């Protein structure tokens, strides 16, 4: 009887263990597939500002990797103080700067080039989103982002900080949280005397897909826009209320015909970008200036039947692209954002 009881109990234990393993496998490998936007949003926030000079650390949070030795080595032309790990990051950064940056570029163009490089070549480390919550060893620093091609928010943030320091563009890193009570990190950058917020992580959707148009929803945005989803103590931070060097301002088209709308969409998609912005001539009978409907996706025909025809034709001519319309804030007025999102089965 004892032998039978032992065998029976052992069988129960074995079956239970197998069931637990199957559940863990499903949670670990299956659930992240449906995390289109949550991945880049689940791990966001930060605090950390200092008044140190360009090239030195602009982060006072010990939780973020210090890239200042690398940027200082670049600015001073002396790598003797770098260890092997830092030299690997330095060498890769030098290569990227040579490929992506030219002397005639403005600071805005340099910043945009670095943002777009990180978004298109690095993927969010989805290990952080699994039931076990782990990530790769270097996901929090530029080695993971630039060499291994995987990072979490702190890896994106410290990489962006390092490049801005190397380029002499004032930049600060923040480590705090988001409205989902998750930790997160992002940056501030100064362009032409005005400060803006940048969240590279949230511009890199999850899961990562090749040839996806680049997103700029959190590139050079104001405090008001950032504060909608990010949570941090703003004490001591510079004001960020300018739209002058926002992505919207640099990609805003004043149009007087629907042909111009179509051409601007074609040009932006061909350049690998997701969104384009419009102000319309009164003759086109479309006014995207109703503040009560800002930042919400709207059916094109709600705004204009002509707009619906343009967006429908565009989607028909670009299989796999879905077109969305949204009223977006731009200073004290609203403009129309048209997004061209690649669809994946």
PDB file of N, CA, C and O in Angstrom, residues 87-115:
ATOM      1  N   UNK A  87      35.809  51.100 -24.785  1.00  0.00           N
ATOM      2  CA  UNK A  87      36.415  51.241 -26.113  1.00  0.00           C
ATOM      3  C   UNK A  87      35.542  50.603 -27.195  1.00  0.00           C
ATOM      4  O   UNK A  87      35.468  51.108 -28.321  1.00  0.00           O
ATOM      5  N   UNK A  88      34.885  49.500 -26.858  1.00  0.00           N
ATOM      6  CA  UNK A  88      33.987  48.863 -27.827  1.00  0.00           C
ATOM      7  C   UNK A  88      32.836  49.798 -28.174  1.00  0.00           C
ATOM      8  O   UNK A  88      32.474  49.949 -29.347  1.00  0.00           O
ATOM      9  N   UNK A  89      32.260  50.431 -27.162  1.00  0.00           N
ATOM     10  CA  UNK A  89      31.172  51.388 -27.399  1.00  0.00           C
ATOM     11  C   UNK A  89      31.695  52.584 -28.181  1.00  0.00           C
ATOM     12  O   UNK A  89      31.059  53.049 -29.144  1.00  0.00           O
ATOM     13  N   UNK A  90      32.866  53.092 -27.790  1.00  0.00           N
ATOM     14  CA  UNK A  90      33.484  54.245 -28.459  1.00  0.00           C
ATOM     15  C   UNK A  90      33.688  53.973 -29.951  1.00  0.00           C
ATOM     16  O   UNK A  90      33.329  54.796 -30.796  1.00  0.00           O
ATOM     17  N   UNK A  91      34.250  52.812 -30.259  1.00  0.00           N
ATOM     18  CA  UNK A  91      34.544  52.472 -31.666  1.00  0.00           C
ATOM     19  C   UNK A  91      33.262  52.397 -32.488  1.00  0.00           C
ATOM     20  O   UNK A  91      33.209  52.879 -33.628  1.00  0.00           O
ATOM     21  N   UNK A  92      32.221  51.793 -31.916  1.00  0.00           N
ATOM     22  CA  UNK A  92      30.952  51.704 -32.638  1.00  0.00           C
ATOM     23  C   UNK A  92      30.329  53.080 -32.808  1.00  0.00           C
ATOM     24  O   UNK A  92      29.790  53.401 -33.886  1.00  0.00           O
ATOM     25  N   UNK A  93      30.418  53.916 -31.779  1.00  0.00           N
ATOM     26  CA  UNK A  93      29.863  55.266 -31.871  1.00  0.00           C
ATOM     27  C   UNK A  93      30.570  56.085 -32.953  1.00  0.00           C
ATOM     28  O   UNK A  93      29.926  56.834 -33.697  1.00  0.00           O
ATOM     29  N   UNK A  94      31.894  55.950 -33.041  1.00  0.00           N
ATOM     30  CA  UNK A  94      32.663  56.658 -34.074  1.00  0.00           C
ATOM     31  C   UNK A  94      32.198  56.237 -35.463  1.00  0.00           C
ATOM     32  O   UNK A  94      32.026  57.069 -36.373  1.00  0.00           O
ATOM     33  N   UNK A  95      31.978  54.947 -35.630  1.00  0.00           N
ATOM     34  CA  UNK A  95      31.504  54.437 -36.923  1.00  0.00           C
ATOM     35  C   UNK A  95      30.137  55.031 -37.277  1.00  0.00           C
ATOM     36  O   UNK A  95      29.905  55.466 -38.414  1.00  0.00           O
ATOM     37  N   UNK A  96      29.243  55.060 -36.298  1.00  0.00           N
ATOM     38  CA  UNK A  96      27.892  55.583 -36.530  1.00  0.00           C
ATOM     39  C   UNK A  96      27.930  57.064 -36.872  1.00  0.00           C
ATOM     40  O   UNK A  96      27.253  57.522 -37.807  1.00  0.00           O
ATOM     41  N   UNK A  97      28.723  57.823 -36.138  1.00  0.00           N
ATOM     42  CA  UNK A  97      28.831  59.256 -36.431  1.00  0.00           C
ATOM     43  C   UNK A  97      29.361  59.487 -37.843  1.00  0.00           C
ATOM     44  O   UNK A  97      28.894  60.383 -38.555  1.00  0.00           O
ATOM     45  N   UNK A  98      30.328  58.672 -38.256  1.00  0.00           N
ATOM     46  CA  UNK A  98      30.870  58.803 -39.609  1.00  0.00           C
ATOM     47  C   UNK A  98      29.846  58.488 -40.687  1.00  0.00           C
ATOM     48  O   UNK A  98      29.844  59.107 -41.758  1.00  0.00           O
ATOM     49  N   UNK A  99      28.961  57.539 -40.390  1.00  0.00           N
ATOM     50  CA  UNK A  99      27.958  57.128 -41.376  1.00  0.00           C
ATOM     51  C   UNK A  99      26.738  58.051 -41.406  1.00  0.00           C
ATOM     52  O   UNK A  99      26.135  58.250 -42.462  1.00  0.00           O
ATOM     53  N   UNK A 100      26.358  58.601 -40.259  1.00  0.00           N
ATOM     54  CA  UNK A 100      25.080  59.299 -40.146  1.00  0.00           C
ATOM     55  C   UNK A 100      25.182  60.816 -40.078  1.00  0.00           C
ATOM     56  O   UNK A 100      24.195  61.507 -40.347  1.00  0.00           O
ATOM     57  N   UNK A 101      26.345  61.348 -39.714  1.00  0.00           N
ATOM     58  CA  UNK A 101      26.459  62.780 -39.432  1.00  0.00           C
ATOM     59  C   UNK A 101      27.458  63.451 -40.374  1.00  0.00           C
ATOM     60  O   UNK A 101      28.520  62.892 -40.661  1.00  0.00           O
ATOM     61  N   UNK A 102      27.101  64.635 -40.845  1.00  0.00           N
ATOM     62  CA  UNK A 102      28.026  65.432 -41.664  1.00  0.00           C
ATOM     63  C   UNK A 102      28.126  66.833 -41.069  1.00  0.00           C
ATOM     64  O   UNK A 102      27.221  67.289 -40.358  1.00  0.00           O
ATOM     65  N   UNK A 103      29.216  67.522 -41.361  1.00  0.00           N
ATOM     66  CA  UNK A 103      29.473  68.829 -40.756  1.00  0.00           C
ATOM     67  C   UNK A 103      28.434  69.871 -41.131  1.00  0.00           C
ATOM     68  O   UNK A 103      28.134  70.773 -40.350  1.00  0.00           O
ATOM     69  N   UNK A 104      27.866  69.770 -42.332  1.00  0.00           N
ATOM     70  CA  UNK A 104      26.918  70.801 -42.776  1.00  0.00           C
ATOM     71  C   UNK A 104      25.528  70.639 -42.166  1.00  0.00           C
ATOM     72  O   UNK A 104      24.671  71.510 -42.338  1.00  0.00           O
ATOM     73  N   UNK A 105      25.294  69.574 -41.450  1.00  0.00           N
ATOM     74  CA  UNK A 105      23.986  69.362 -40.830  1.00  0.00           C
ATOM     75  C   UNK A 105      23.773  70.319 -39.666  1.00  0.00           C
ATOM     76  O   UNK A 105      24.711  70.676 -38.952  1.00  0.00           O
ATOM     77  N   UNK A 106      22.533  70.740 -39.471  1.00  0.00           N
ATOM     78  CA  UNK A 106      22.189  71.550 -38.299  1.00  0.00           C
ATOM     79  C   UNK A 106      22.105  70.641 -37.077  1.00  0.00           C
ATOM     80  O   UNK A 106      22.065  69.405 -37.194  1.00  0.00           O
ATOM     81  N   UNK A 107      22.050  71.252 -35.891  1.00  0.00           N
ATOM     82  CA  UNK A 107      21.902  70.452 -34.680  1.00  0.00           C
ATOM     83  C   UNK A 107      20.605  69.644 -34.723  1.00  0.00           C
ATOM     84  O   UNK A 107      20.569  68.484 -34.274  1.00  0.00           O
ATOM     85  N   UNK A 108      19.536  70.243 -35.235  1.00  0.00           N
ATOM     86  CA  UNK A 108      18.272  69.517 -35.355  1.00  0.00           C
ATOM     87  C   UNK A 108      18.451  68.285 -36.245  1.00  0.00           C
ATOM     88  O   UNK A 108      17.977  67.182 -35.911  1.00  0.00           O
ATOM     89  N   UNK A 109      19.101  68.455 -37.374  1.00  0.00           N
ATOM     90  CA  UNK A 109      19.290  67.343 -38.305  1.00  0.00           C
ATOM     91  C   UNK A 109      20.173  66.252 -37.703  1.00  0.00           C
ATOM     92  O   UNK A 109      19.939  65.054 -37.920  1.00  0.00           O
ATOM     93  N   UNK A 110      21.188  66.664 -36.945  1.00  0.00           N
ATOM     94  CA  UNK A 110      22.041  65.671 -36.281  1.00  0.00           C
ATOM     95  C   UNK A 110      21.252  64.890 -35.238  1.00  0.00           C
ATOM     96  O   UNK A 110      21.358  63.660 -35.144  1.00  0.00           O
ATOM     97  N   UNK A 111      20.483  65.620 -34.452  1.00  0.00           N
ATOM     98  CA  UNK A 111      19.668  64.966 -33.428  1.00  0.00           C
ATOM     99  C   UNK A 111      18.683  63.987 -34.059  1.00  0.00           C
ATOM    100  O   UNK A 111      18.517  62.851 -33.583  1.00  0.00           O
ATOM    101  N   UNK A 112      18.013  64.420 -35.136  1.00  0.00           N
ATOM    102  CA  UNK A 112      17.049  63.564 -35.817  1.00  0.00           C
ATOM    103  C   UNK A 112      17.724  62.312 -36.377  1.00  0.00           C
ATOM    104  O   UNK A 112      17.173  61.207 -36.290  1.00  0.00           O
ATOM    105  N   UNK A 113      18.915  62.474 -36.935  1.00  0.00           N
ATOM    106  CA  UNK A 113      19.635  61.338 -37.507  1.00  0.00           C
ATOM    107  C   UNK A 113      19.963  60.300 -36.435  1.00  0.00           C
ATOM    108  O   UNK A 113      19.835  59.088 -36.666  1.00  0.00           O
ATOM    109  N   UNK A 114      20.372  60.757 -35.250  1.00  0.00           N
ATOM    110  CA  UNK A 114      20.685  59.829 -34.161  1.00  0.00           C
ATOM    111  C   UNK A 114      19.419  59.153 -33.662  1.00  0.00           C
ATOM    112  O   UNK A 114      19.386  57.928 -33.429  1.00  0.00           O
ATOM    113  N   UNK A 115      18.358  59.925 -33.475  1.00  0.00           N
ATOM    114  CA  UNK A 115      17.068  59.351 -33.060  1.00  0.00           C
ATOM    115  C   UNK A 115      16.634  58.259 -34.024  1.00  0.00           C
ATOM    116  O   UNK A 115      16.300  57.134 -33.622  1.00  0.00           O
TER     117      UNK A 115
END
